Structure formats: C-alpha cells, structure tokens
XYZ file of C-alpha atoms in Angstrom:
316
model
C 235.783 142.412 124.703
C 236.306 146.071 123.817
C 232.775 146.911 124.925
C 233.345 145.337 128.324
C 236.590 147.312 128.760
C 234.990 150.537 127.625
C 232.031 150.112 129.957
C 233.990 149.279 133.088
C 233.534 151.778 135.887
C 236.860 153.125 137.161
C 235.221 154.262 140.387
C 233.938 150.761 141.060
C 237.415 149.357 140.523
C 239.042 151.865 142.878
C 238.307 149.687 145.919
C 240.629 146.962 144.692
C 243.160 149.306 143.099
C 243.828 151.710 145.942
C 247.314 153.190 145.783
C 249.212 152.709 149.065
C 249.693 155.904 151.114
C 253.468 155.370 151.147
C 253.551 155.639 147.345
C 251.595 158.881 147.513
C 254.087 160.138 150.110
C 257.094 159.195 147.957
C 255.615 160.842 144.881
C 254.926 164.031 146.828
C 258.435 164.216 148.283
C 260.087 164.002 144.863
C 257.703 166.627 143.532
C 258.591 168.898 146.440
C 262.322 168.774 145.730
C 261.856 169.808 142.102
C 259.376 172.545 143.007
C 261.618 174.083 145.677
C 264.623 174.407 143.391
C 262.573 176.045 140.635
C 260.476 178.504 142.625
C 262.486 179.631 145.644
C 263.168 183.161 144.247
C 259.450 183.875 143.956
C 258.934 182.817 147.562
C 261.693 185.170 148.727
C 260.095 188.057 146.814
C 256.670 187.232 148.274
C 258.043 187.294 151.810
C 259.886 190.585 151.276
C 256.734 192.221 149.854
C 254.590 191.015 152.751
C 257.083 192.394 155.287
C 257.466 195.735 153.460
C 255.568 198.278 155.563
C 257.411 201.349 154.242
C 256.769 200.818 150.541
C 260.428 200.215 149.636
C 259.487 197.780 146.879
C 257.321 198.953 143.974
C 256.302 195.522 142.814
C 257.506 192.018 142.035
C 260.063 192.958 139.381
C 261.396 195.916 141.379
C 261.668 193.783 144.517
C 263.577 191.037 142.709
C 265.872 193.531 140.995
C 266.525 195.395 144.249
C 267.385 192.231 146.163
C 269.686 191.060 143.351
C 271.489 194.401 142.997
C 271.937 195.135 146.693
C 272.476 191.639 148.078
C 273.520 189.529 145.110
C 271.633 186.999 143.000
C 272.244 184.298 145.616
C 269.979 186.229 147.988
C 266.995 185.131 145.886
C 267.698 181.594 147.059
C 267.936 182.533 150.743
C 266.320 179.914 152.917
C 266.480 177.243 150.181
C 267.661 174.513 152.547
C 264.753 174.807 154.990
C 262.380 175.510 152.075
C 263.380 172.382 150.123
C 263.381 170.232 153.263
C 260.080 171.732 154.292
C 258.467 171.062 150.897
C 259.804 167.518 150.697
C 258.514 166.563 154.151
C 255.321 168.582 153.732
C 254.319 166.932 150.480
C 255.193 163.493 151.798
C 252.985 164.072 154.850
C 250.254 165.798 152.836
C 249.950 163.146 150.146
C 250.338 160.232 152.570
C 247.896 161.512 155.194
C 245.371 162.536 152.546
C 245.507 159.008 151.094
C 244.981 157.502 154.565
C 242.063 159.800 155.323
C 240.485 159.084 151.950
C 240.754 155.354 152.639
C 239.042 155.867 155.993
C 236.247 157.955 154.443
C 235.559 155.648 151.492
C 232.255 153.840 151.337
C 232.901 150.402 152.803
C 230.611 148.676 150.302
C 231.438 150.371 146.997
C 234.881 151.773 147.738
C 233.842 155.149 146.299
C 234.741 158.525 147.782
C 232.209 161.360 147.917
C 233.192 164.961 147.187
C 232.485 165.853 150.828
C 234.789 163.089 152.034
C 237.473 164.200 149.559
C 237.159 167.788 150.814
C 237.394 166.738 154.471
C 240.383 164.496 153.729
C 242.195 167.414 152.128
C 241.357 169.716 155.038
C 242.606 167.156 157.553
C 245.843 166.688 155.622
C 246.328 170.464 155.509
C 245.805 170.856 159.254
C 248.214 168.015 160.015
C 250.968 169.363 157.769
C 250.509 172.863 159.209
C 251.035 171.717 162.789
C 253.728 169.093 162.258
C 255.890 170.603 159.515
C 254.809 173.880 157.928
C 254.752 176.242 160.908
C 258.225 175.587 162.405
C 259.906 175.381 158.994
C 258.273 178.577 157.774
C 259.210 180.439 160.958
C 262.869 179.607 160.267
C 262.542 180.332 156.542
C 260.898 183.731 157.070
C 263.399 184.789 159.725
C 266.214 183.962 157.288
C 264.530 185.636 154.315
C 263.845 188.915 156.098
C 267.539 189.414 156.860
C 269.249 191.846 154.513
C 272.788 191.301 153.237
C 274.983 188.261 152.650
C 277.768 188.759 155.206
C 277.323 186.042 157.828
C 279.098 188.166 160.459
C 276.410 190.859 160.217
C 273.432 188.521 160.218
C 271.629 187.515 163.401
C 270.836 184.060 162.057
C 273.789 182.233 160.465
C 271.770 179.385 158.964
C 268.676 177.217 159.466
C 269.957 175.250 162.474
C 271.417 178.335 164.157
C 268.161 180.189 163.492
C 266.035 177.461 165.082
C 268.395 177.210 168.063
C 268.338 180.992 168.564
C 264.544 181.157 168.424
C 264.225 178.376 171.001
C 266.793 180.025 173.274
C 265.254 183.510 173.085
C 261.557 182.743 172.679
C 261.095 179.180 173.902
C 260.154 176.086 171.957
C 256.753 177.475 171.037
C 258.498 180.342 169.259
C 258.854 177.906 166.362
C 255.053 177.690 166.236
C 254.406 181.424 165.992
C 251.510 181.991 163.613
C 250.199 178.431 163.942
C 246.495 179.438 163.915
C 246.477 181.268 160.559
C 248.760 178.592 159.129
C 246.268 175.877 160.079
C 243.413 177.850 158.506
C 245.423 178.590 155.369
C 246.713 175.072 154.789
C 243.505 173.294 155.719
C 241.461 175.392 153.293
C 244.115 175.236 150.591
C 244.425 171.451 150.605
C 240.690 170.842 150.848
C 240.185 172.928 147.711
C 243.281 171.618 145.940
C 242.649 167.865 146.261
C 238.976 168.280 145.351
C 239.761 170.483 142.344
C 242.672 168.339 141.115
C 240.503 165.230 141.022
C 237.695 167.122 139.286
C 240.003 168.557 136.612
C 241.581 165.144 135.979
C 238.169 163.601 135.437
C 236.676 166.436 133.371
C 239.708 167.239 131.220
C 241.431 163.883 130.821
C 238.873 161.238 131.900
C 241.432 160.084 134.456
C 240.201 158.209 137.547
C 242.510 157.033 140.303
C 243.394 153.373 139.887
C 242.390 153.129 136.210
C 245.997 152.614 135.110
C 246.040 155.653 132.830
C 249.262 157.647 133.084
C 248.741 161.326 132.376
C 251.295 163.123 130.259
C 253.330 165.637 132.315
C 251.718 168.577 130.516
C 248.266 167.230 131.405
C 249.216 166.946 135.083
C 250.654 170.468 134.965
C 247.413 171.923 133.609
C 245.286 170.149 136.232
C 247.706 171.062 139.019
C 247.953 174.701 137.910
C 244.187 175.142 137.792
C 243.712 173.367 141.132
C 246.303 175.625 142.761
C 244.698 178.958 141.828
C 241.696 179.135 144.171
C 243.528 178.689 147.480
C 245.757 181.798 147.411
C 242.842 184.129 146.660
C 240.685 182.701 149.459
C 243.443 182.441 152.053
C 245.421 185.644 151.354
C 244.695 187.272 154.745
C 245.723 184.119 156.609
C 249.017 184.059 154.702
C 249.808 187.724 155.406
C 248.973 187.341 159.108
C 250.996 184.130 159.291
C 254.022 185.894 157.819
C 253.758 188.882 160.172
C 253.374 186.673 163.256
C 256.277 184.452 162.254
C 258.570 187.363 161.416
C 258.246 189.254 164.699
C 260.893 188.432 167.261
C 260.168 188.348 170.977
C 263.705 189.035 172.126
C 262.985 192.760 172.514
C 260.024 192.426 174.854
C 256.554 193.325 173.579
C 255.398 192.166 170.160
C 253.247 194.170 167.768
C 250.706 191.447 166.982
C 249.118 189.481 169.845
C 247.514 186.787 167.723
C 245.643 186.079 164.501
C 242.532 188.171 165.172
C 244.535 191.079 166.613
C 246.897 191.007 163.632
C 244.008 191.138 161.133
C 242.446 194.107 162.957
C 245.765 195.935 163.265
C 246.783 195.461 159.630
C 243.340 196.558 158.444
C 243.358 199.650 160.685
C 246.901 200.754 159.873
C 247.337 199.689 156.244
C 243.874 199.175 154.816
C 241.965 196.176 153.486
C 244.233 195.601 150.487
C 247.186 195.011 152.814
C 245.586 191.707 153.834
C 246.224 190.483 150.294
C 249.816 191.735 150.070
C 251.987 189.314 148.172
C 248.969 187.781 146.373
C 250.477 188.152 142.906
C 253.770 186.440 143.803
C 251.722 183.743 145.582
C 249.782 183.233 142.355
C 253.099 183.188 140.510
C 254.462 180.539 142.875
C 251.665 178.270 144.117
C 249.868 177.317 140.860
C 253.168 176.764 138.997
C 254.445 174.927 142.070
C 251.437 172.644 142.054
C 251.900 172.140 138.315
C 255.518 171.046 138.846
C 254.727 168.883 141.862
C 251.823 167.071 140.194
C 253.779 166.563 136.972
C 256.360 164.625 138.990
C 253.934 162.943 141.418
C 251.486 161.793 138.736
C 254.264 160.146 136.764
C 255.398 158.155 139.804
C 251.837 157.213 140.791
C 250.899 156.449 137.194
C 253.868 154.157 136.702
C 252.975 152.359 139.933
C 249.388 151.905 138.719
C 250.545 150.632 135.336
C 252.997 148.178 136.849
C 250.784 146.735 139.568
C 247.212 147.291 138.404
C 246.814 147.669 134.657
C 248.399 148.092 131.293
C 248.218 151.860 130.933
C 245.720 153.333 128.515
C 247.971 155.827 126.780
C-alpha cells in the first residue's frame, strides 16, 4: 500500500485535482491585503527615488528618513488605500486568470502543463492585470505619492477618488492609463517568470506538486516566493522606471516631457545615463521578493487547506 502511494505521479493526478480558479483568486486577494500593509513604506521610497531627478535623496535610508522628518511618519503610508485595493484586486485577477489560462493550456489527454504553457499563462495573466487594474491604480498611487507634505489644503489631490476624478477632468479618461505600454511589458514578463519559477522551486525544494494535497509550511512558501520574485525586477527595471515617469507627468500644463515608452527610454538614457533606467532597483528588490514571500505564504495556506479538505489527507 505504501509503495503504491509513494509511486503515484502527482502530475498525472493533477487533471482530476485541479484547483478552481475562484479559489486561486481568493487566496491571492487575502495575500495582497497582508502584503500591502507590510510593505507600503518601501513602495513610497521606491517611487520617490525614481522621481528624484535632482539627487535630493542619497539612498533608501536617507529617503525614508527625509520623508519621515519633513512630512511625518504617516507619509510613508501615503497611497495605502489605492495600493491595498490595487494589490487585492490585482492578485485576485492574476491568480484567477493564470489558473484559467493554465487549464486551457493543459494537455487534454494527460492533464499536464508544459513549462512553455506555464510561462505563457503567466505572461497572459500579467498583461491582463496590467490593462484592467495595475495601470489606473498605479497612476493614482504615484500621483498621490509624489506630493510633498501632509496638509490637505496644500495638496492638489485630496485622496484617491479626488485624484482619479481630477485626472479624468484634466487629462481625459485615458489619463488613467498613462504608461500602459511599459506596464504591460513589465507585468507580463514578471508574472511569466514568477509563476514558472515558483512552481519550479516548490518542486525542487519541497517536492510539492499542485493537487497532491501537501500543505507547505509558511516558511517554505516564503522561501519559494522570495526566490521566484527576484528575477523580475532586474529584468524589467527600465520598464518600471519609464512607467513611473509616464504616470507621474501631468498634462494639465500643456506639453509633456515624455511622449511614450520608447521616447522616455531614449530621453532618460541621454539625460541621466544608463544607470538611471534601473533607479529604484534596490527598493524594488526590497519590496517585490518579500512581497511575494508574504503573498505566497498566505495564498499557499488557503490553497493547501482547500486541497487537503477536498482532495487528499495532507502529507505533512
């Protein structure tokens, strides 16, 4: 009996133990809430560094200390409402759409998923989240984060809703989709790499296959998620910088500095040098891998409990 259990192929069982996309979406949304509350200050620092053309901030620590001393500690959580909402909806859409695409790409006979299909599913999920959720939410978040001070009377944007309304009034509806092209490239590449790497690390490190009923310990999920989240920021740094610059510029004063993704890359390179295209990389590495670690620690517990309840007795 033990031999038959030991020799069973988790991949072969995955066809009959597929986790519903809605469960993936729920697990991602809960992970997003926890991640947003923990890591918002790092995101604020990253945005300030990327928008710093005059060299006012000397690094991550100096930027955080300067914001805290001049604007108050609460300023490090500027934009938390749109950020938390954005992450919750983004992860729900990302995890749910990725699960649906994986189901569509699975081999109809064996129920297995190739690495190419997994990569394409992740890319598709990243593109979808970029267009539907990420771009408009990040436009609002970045506009709020770049404002200096805490006095509402002196700020152009009084809050997330007022910010969105003002952008639409002054720049049109498509103002909320400023920087959509680099966002699509960034998110598509990020999620393709992340889903492929997360699955690979789970299998290699913990012998965990989806649908096998094994519930990873939170620390195991955090290690896999952290490692899976490291490659994307390095590869997509220029897209993230360009996205931030395009989203931050307001059109209410007439001409804008950057005409589009390609023009922004050329302009930043010409005026600030090649390294400027990777501005904010360190805070991204401080936020994204830990963020993925937190998100997967929560999501894997929810998914694992679902597997254990409906598919198997967990192999702990």
